[in-house]
């Protein structure tokens, strides 16, 4: 169905946007509040959040 295909595409795009937003947020944080100790925690956490959000949107789009 056309409607279902559009929803799948929208969910995939939303997942990509969410992932990119996480990457941009992480980059902004590192550039404005650089602290090596904090980065050890912030980097994996930000990547994990972005990955989970992207995966969830991808699953919703199936």
N, CA, C and O atoms as CSV, one atom per row, in Angstrom:
chain,resi,resn,atom,element,x,y,z
A,1,UNK,N,N,0.837,-1.192,0.000
A,1,UNK,CA,C,0.000,0.000,0.000
A,1,UNK,C,C,0.875,1.248,0.000
A,1,UNK,O,O,1.932,1.281,0.630
A,2,UNK,N,N,0.425,2.256,-0.706
A,2,UNK,CA,C,1.184,3.499,-0.811
A,2,UNK,C,C,1.366,4.138,0.558
A,2,UNK,O,O,2.454,4.610,0.889
A,3,UNK,N,N,0.302,4.154,1.351
A,3,UNK,CA,C,0.366,4.779,2.669
A,3,UNK,C,C,1.418,4.095,3.546
A,3,UNK,O,O,2.191,4.757,4.238
A,4,UNK,N,N,1.433,2.768,3.505
A,4,UNK,CA,C,2.391,2.015,4.317
A,4,UNK,C,C,3.812,2.301,3.863
A,4,UNK,O,O,4.706,2.453,4.696
A,5,UNK,N,N,4.037,2.377,2.556
A,5,UNK,CA,C,5.370,2.677,2.036
A,5,UNK,C,C,5.825,4.064,2.473
A,5,UNK,O,O,6.989,4.258,2.824
A,6,UNK,N,N,4.910,5.022,2.450
A,6,UNK,CA,C,5.260,6.379,2.878
A,6,UNK,C,C,5.619,6.400,4.358
A,6,UNK,O,O,6.547,7.098,4.766
A,7,UNK,N,N,4.888,5.640,5.157
A,7,UNK,CA,C,5.188,5.571,6.589
A,7,UNK,C,C,6.556,4.940,6.824
A,7,UNK,O,O,7.308,5.385,7.691
A,8,UNK,N,N,6.878,3.901,6.051
A,8,UNK,CA,C,8.186,3.260,6.177
A,8,UNK,C,C,9.298,4.245,5.839
A,8,UNK,O,O,10.299,4.333,6.550
A,9,UNK,N,N,9.114,4.989,4.744
A,9,UNK,CA,C,10.126,5.962,4.340
A,9,UNK,C,C,10.257,7.065,5.382
A,9,UNK,O,O,11.367,7.489,5.706
A,10,UNK,N,N,9.131,7.528,5.906
A,10,UNK,CA,C,9.158,8.585,6.920
A,10,UNK,C,C,9.880,8.101,8.177
A,10,UNK,O,O,10.654,8.847,8.775
A,11,UNK,N,N,9.630,6.859,8.575
A,11,UNK,CA,C,10.280,6.317,9.768
A,11,UNK,C,C,11.783,6.168,9.544
A,11,UNK,O,O,12.577,6.439,10.445
A,12,UNK,N,N,12.170,5.741,8.351
A,12,UNK,CA,C,13.590,5.601,8.038
A,12,UNK,C,C,14.272,6.959,8.055
A,12,UNK,O,O,15.364,7.098,8.607
A,13,UNK,N,N,13.643,7.957,7.459
A,13,UNK,CA,C,14.190,9.315,7.451
A,13,UNK,C,C,14.278,9.848,8.880
A,13,UNK,O,O,15.276,10.463,9.255
A,14,UNK,N,N,13.237,9.613,9.671
A,14,UNK,CA,C,13.245,10.069,11.064
A,14,UNK,C,C,14.390,9.419,11.833
A,14,UNK,O,O,15.033,10.062,12.663
A,15,UNK,N,N,14.638,8.147,11.556
A,15,UNK,CA,C,15.746,7.463,12.206
A,15,UNK,C,C,17.081,8.081,11.835
A,15,UNK,O,O,17.939,8.274,12.697
A,16,UNK,N,N,17.261,8.392,10.566
A,16,UNK,CA,C,18.499,9.026,10.106
A,16,UNK,C,C,18.668,10.403,10.734
A,16,UNK,O,O,19.758,10.763,11.179
A,17,UNK,N,N,17.582,11.168,10.767
A,17,UNK,CA,C,17.634,12.511,11.353
A,17,UNK,C,C,17.984,12.415,12.838
A,17,UNK,O,O,18.785,13.200,13.345
A,18,UNK,N,N,17.385,11.459,13.523
A,18,UNK,CA,C,17.662,11.269,14.942
A,18,UNK,C,C,19.135,10.930,15.162
A,18,UNK,O,O,19.774,11.463,16.069
A,19,UNK,N,N,19.662,10.047,14.330
A,19,UNK,CA,C,21.064,9.659,14.449
A,19,UNK,C,C,21.975,10.857,14.195
A,19,UNK,O,O,22.916,11.102,14.949
A,20,UNK,N,N,21.685,11.602,13.123
A,20,UNK,CA,C,22.503,12.771,12.801
A,20,UNK,C,C,22.422,13.822,13.897
A,20,UNK,O,O,23.420,14.467,14.219
A,21,UNK,N,N,21.232,13.994,14.471
A,21,UNK,CA,C,21.077,14.958,15.562
A,21,UNK,C,C,21.943,14.549,16.749
A,21,UNK,O,O,22.549,15.399,17.402
A,22,UNK,N,N,21.999,13.253,17.026
A,22,UNK,CA,C,22.851,12.773,18.110
A,22,UNK,C,C,24.319,13.048,17.834
A,22,UNK,O,O,25.055,13.457,18.732
A,23,UNK,N,N,24.746,12.828,16.605
A,23,UNK,CA,C,26.137,13.074,16.225
A,23,UNK,C,C,26.460,14.562,16.331
A,23,UNK,O,O,27.507,14.937,16.859
A,24,UNK,N,N,25.559,15.410,15.828
A,24,UNK,CA,C,25.773,16.860,15.885
A,24,UNK,C,C,25.812,17.331,17.337
A,24,UNK,O,O,26.653,18.149,17.709
A,25,UNK,N,N,24.901,16.812,18.149
A,25,UNK,CA,C,24.866,17.171,19.565
A,25,UNK,C,C,26.172,16.781,20.251
A,25,UNK,O,O,26.724,17.547,21.040
A,26,UNK,N,N,26.651,15.595,19.944
A,26,UNK,CA,C,27.907,15.127,20.525
A,26,UNK,C,C,29.064,16.025,20.096
A,26,UNK,O,O,29.880,16.429,20.925
A,27,UNK,N,N,29.135,16.335,18.807
A,27,UNK,CA,C,30.209,17.192,18.302
A,27,UNK,C,C,30.157,18.566,18.970
A,27,UNK,O,O,31.186,19.108,19.372
A,28,UNK,N,N,28.953,19.122,19.083
A,28,UNK,CA,C,28.788,20.430,19.724
A,28,UNK,C,C,29.256,20.365,21.174
A,28,UNK,O,O,29.958,21.259,21.647
A,29,UNK,N,N,28.870,19.321,21.862
A,29,UNK,CA,C,29.267,19.167,23.265
A,29,UNK,C,C,30.788,19.106,23.394
A,29,UNK,O,O,31.377,19.766,24.250
A,30,UNK,N,N,31.409,18.310,22.536
A,30,UNK,CA,C,32.861,18.149,22.622
A,30,UNK,C,C,33.591,19.447,22.294
A,30,UNK,O,O,34.634,19.745,22.875
A,31,UNK,N,N,33.036,20.217,21.359
A,31,UNK,CA,C,33.686,21.468,20.969
A,31,UNK,C,C,33.507,22.563,22.017
A,31,UNK,O,O,34.380,23.417,22.178
A,32,UNK,N,N,32.383,22.544,22.729
A,32,UNK,CA,C,32.102,23.632,23.665
A,32,UNK,C,C,32.431,23.295,25.118
A,32,UNK,O,O,32.656,24.195,25.927
A,33,UNK,N,N,32.461,22.020,25.449
A,33,UNK,CA,C,32.686,21.628,26.844
A,33,UNK,C,C,33.719,20.512,26.928
A,33,UNK,O,O,33.527,19.532,27.647
A,34,UNK,N,N,34.808,20.663,26.194
A,34,UNK,CA,C,35.770,19.570,26.143
A,34,UNK,C,C,36.342,19.280,27.519
A,34,UNK,O,O,36.873,20.163,28.193
A,35,UNK,N,N,36.223,18.046,27.909
A,35,UNK,CA,C,36.795,17.554,29.158
A,35,UNK,C,C,37.034,16.072,28.921
A,35,UNK,O,O,36.082,15.308,28.759
A,36,UNK,N,N,38.285,15.665,28.899
A,36,UNK,CA,C,38.622,14.289,28.529
A,36,UNK,C,C,37.912,13.262,29.406
A,36,UNK,O,O,37.444,12.238,28.909
A,37,UNK,N,N,37.831,13.529,30.696
A,37,UNK,CA,C,37.163,12.595,31.600
A,37,UNK,C,C,35.692,12.444,31.272
A,37,UNK,O,O,35.162,11.333,31.258
A,38,UNK,N,N,35.029,13.570,31.006
A,38,UNK,CA,C,33.602,13.540,30.683
A,38,UNK,C,C,33.372,12.892,29.331
A,38,UNK,O,O,32.382,12.185,29.144
A,39,UNK,N,N,34.275,13.123,28.383
A,39,UNK,CA,C,34.121,12.579,27.033
A,39,UNK,C,C,34.103,11.052,27.055
A,39,UNK,O,O,33.427,10.428,26.237
A,40,UNK,N,N,34.839,10.452,27.982
A,40,UNK,CA,C,34.873,8.989,28.082
A,40,UNK,C,C,33.469,8.449,28.356
A,40,UNK,O,O,33.120,7.358,27.907
A,41,UNK,N,N,32.673,9.214,29.091
A,41,UNK,CA,C,31.301,8.817,29.388
A,41,UNK,C,C,30.349,9.301,28.296
A,41,UNK,O,O,29.473,8.556,27.857
A,42,UNK,N,N,30.519,10.543,27.861
A,42,UNK,CA,C,29.579,11.170,26.927
A,42,UNK,C,C,29.611,10.536,25.540
A,42,UNK,O,O,28.562,10.356,24.923
A,43,UNK,N,N,30.784,10.201,25.046
A,43,UNK,CA,C,30.889,9.667,23.687
A,43,UNK,C,C,30.128,8.347,23.534
A,43,UNK,O,O,29.261,8.248,22.665
A,44,UNK,N,N,30.425,7.333,24.350
A,44,UNK,CA,C,29.671,6.075,24.186
A,44,UNK,C,C,28.181,6.250,24.457
A,44,UNK,O,O,27.352,5.636,23.786
A,45,UNK,N,N,27.835,7.088,25.442
A,45,UNK,CA,C,26.421,7.293,25.770
A,45,UNK,C,C,25.688,7.939,24.603
A,45,UNK,O,O,24.590,7.508,24.251
A,46,UNK,N,N,26.274,8.959,24.001
A,46,UNK,CA,C,25.634,9.647,22.878
A,46,UNK,C,C,25.489,8.720,21.677
A,46,UNK,O,O,24.448,8.699,21.020
A,47,UNK,N,N,26.526,7.963,21.399
A,47,UNK,CA,C,26.474,7.023,20.275
A,47,UNK,C,C,25.399,5.966,20.533
A,47,UNK,O,O,24.648,5.607,19.626
A,48,UNK,N,N,25.328,5.472,21.765
A,48,UNK,CA,C,24.335,4.451,22.100
A,48,UNK,C,C,22.919,4.991,21.953
A,48,UNK,O,O,22.052,4.321,21.393
A,49,UNK,N,N,22.682,6.198,22.454
A,49,UNK,CA,C,21.348,6.797,22.353
A,49,UNK,C,C,20.962,6.983,20.890
A,49,UNK,O,O,19.842,6.657,20.497
A,50,UNK,N,N,21.880,7.503,20.087
A,50,UNK,CA,C,21.599,7.720,18.670
A,50,UNK,C,C,21.345,6.386,17.962
A,50,UNK,O,O,20.443,6.285,17.131
A,51,UNK,N,N,22.134,5.374,18.289
A,51,UNK,CA,C,21.972,4.066,17.649
A,51,UNK,C,C,20.631,3.434,18.012
A,51,UNK,O,O,19.943,2.888,17.150
A,52,UNK,N,N,20.263,3.510,19.288
A,52,UNK,CA,C,18.988,2.932,19.724
A,52,UNK,C,C,17.822,3.663,19.074
A,52,UNK,O,O,16.866,3.033,18.622
A,53,UNK,N,N,17.898,4.989,19.026
A,53,UNK,CA,C,16.817,5.762,18.400
A,53,UNK,C,C,16.710,5.421,16.918
A,53,UNK,O,O,15.611,5.221,16.401
A,54,UNK,N,N,17.847,5.355,16.238
A,54,UNK,CA,C,17.836,5.010,14.821
A,54,UNK,C,C,17.287,3.616,14.587
A,54,UNK,O,O,16.510,3.400,13.657
A,55,UNK,N,N,17.689,2.659,15.433
A,55,UNK,CA,C,17.200,1.282,15.308
A,55,UNK,C,C,15.691,1.228,15.541
A,55,UNK,O,O,14.974,0.538,14.817
A,56,UNK,N,N,15.207,1.956,16.553
A,56,UNK,CA,C,13.773,1.947,16.863
A,56,UNK,C,C,12.962,2.498,15.694
A,56,UNK,O,O,11.931,1.934,15.327
A,57,UNK,N,N,13.429,3.600,15.112
A,57,UNK,CA,C,12.718,4.166,13.965
A,57,UNK,C,C,12.778,3.212,12.780
A,57,UNK,O,O,11.808,3.081,12.034
A,58,UNK,N,N,13.915,2.548,12.608
A,58,UNK,CA,C,14.050,1.590,11.505
A,58,UNK,C,C,13.071,0.431,11.693
A,58,UNK,O,O,12.427,0.000,10.736
A,59,UNK,N,N,12.958,-0.069,12.915
A,59,UNK,CA,C,12.025,-1.161,13.192
A,59,UNK,C,C,10.586,-0.711,12.947
A,59,UNK,O,O,9.770,-1.467,12.420
A,60,UNK,N,N,10.288,0.518,13.332
A,60,UNK,CA,C,8.937,1.047,13.130
A,60,UNK,C,C,8.622,1.156,11.645
A,60,UNK,O,O,7.463,1.065,11.240
A,61,UNK,N,N,9.667,1.353,10.831
A,61,UNK,CA,C,9.469,1.516,9.403
A,61,UNK,C,C,9.326,0.215,8.640
A,61,UNK,O,O,9.029,0.238,7.446
A,62,UNK,N,N,9.528,-0.914,9.291
A,62,UNK,CA,C,9.439,-2.210,8.597
A,62,UNK,C,C,8.003,-2.598,8.351
A,62,UNK,O,O,7.739,-3.656,7.780
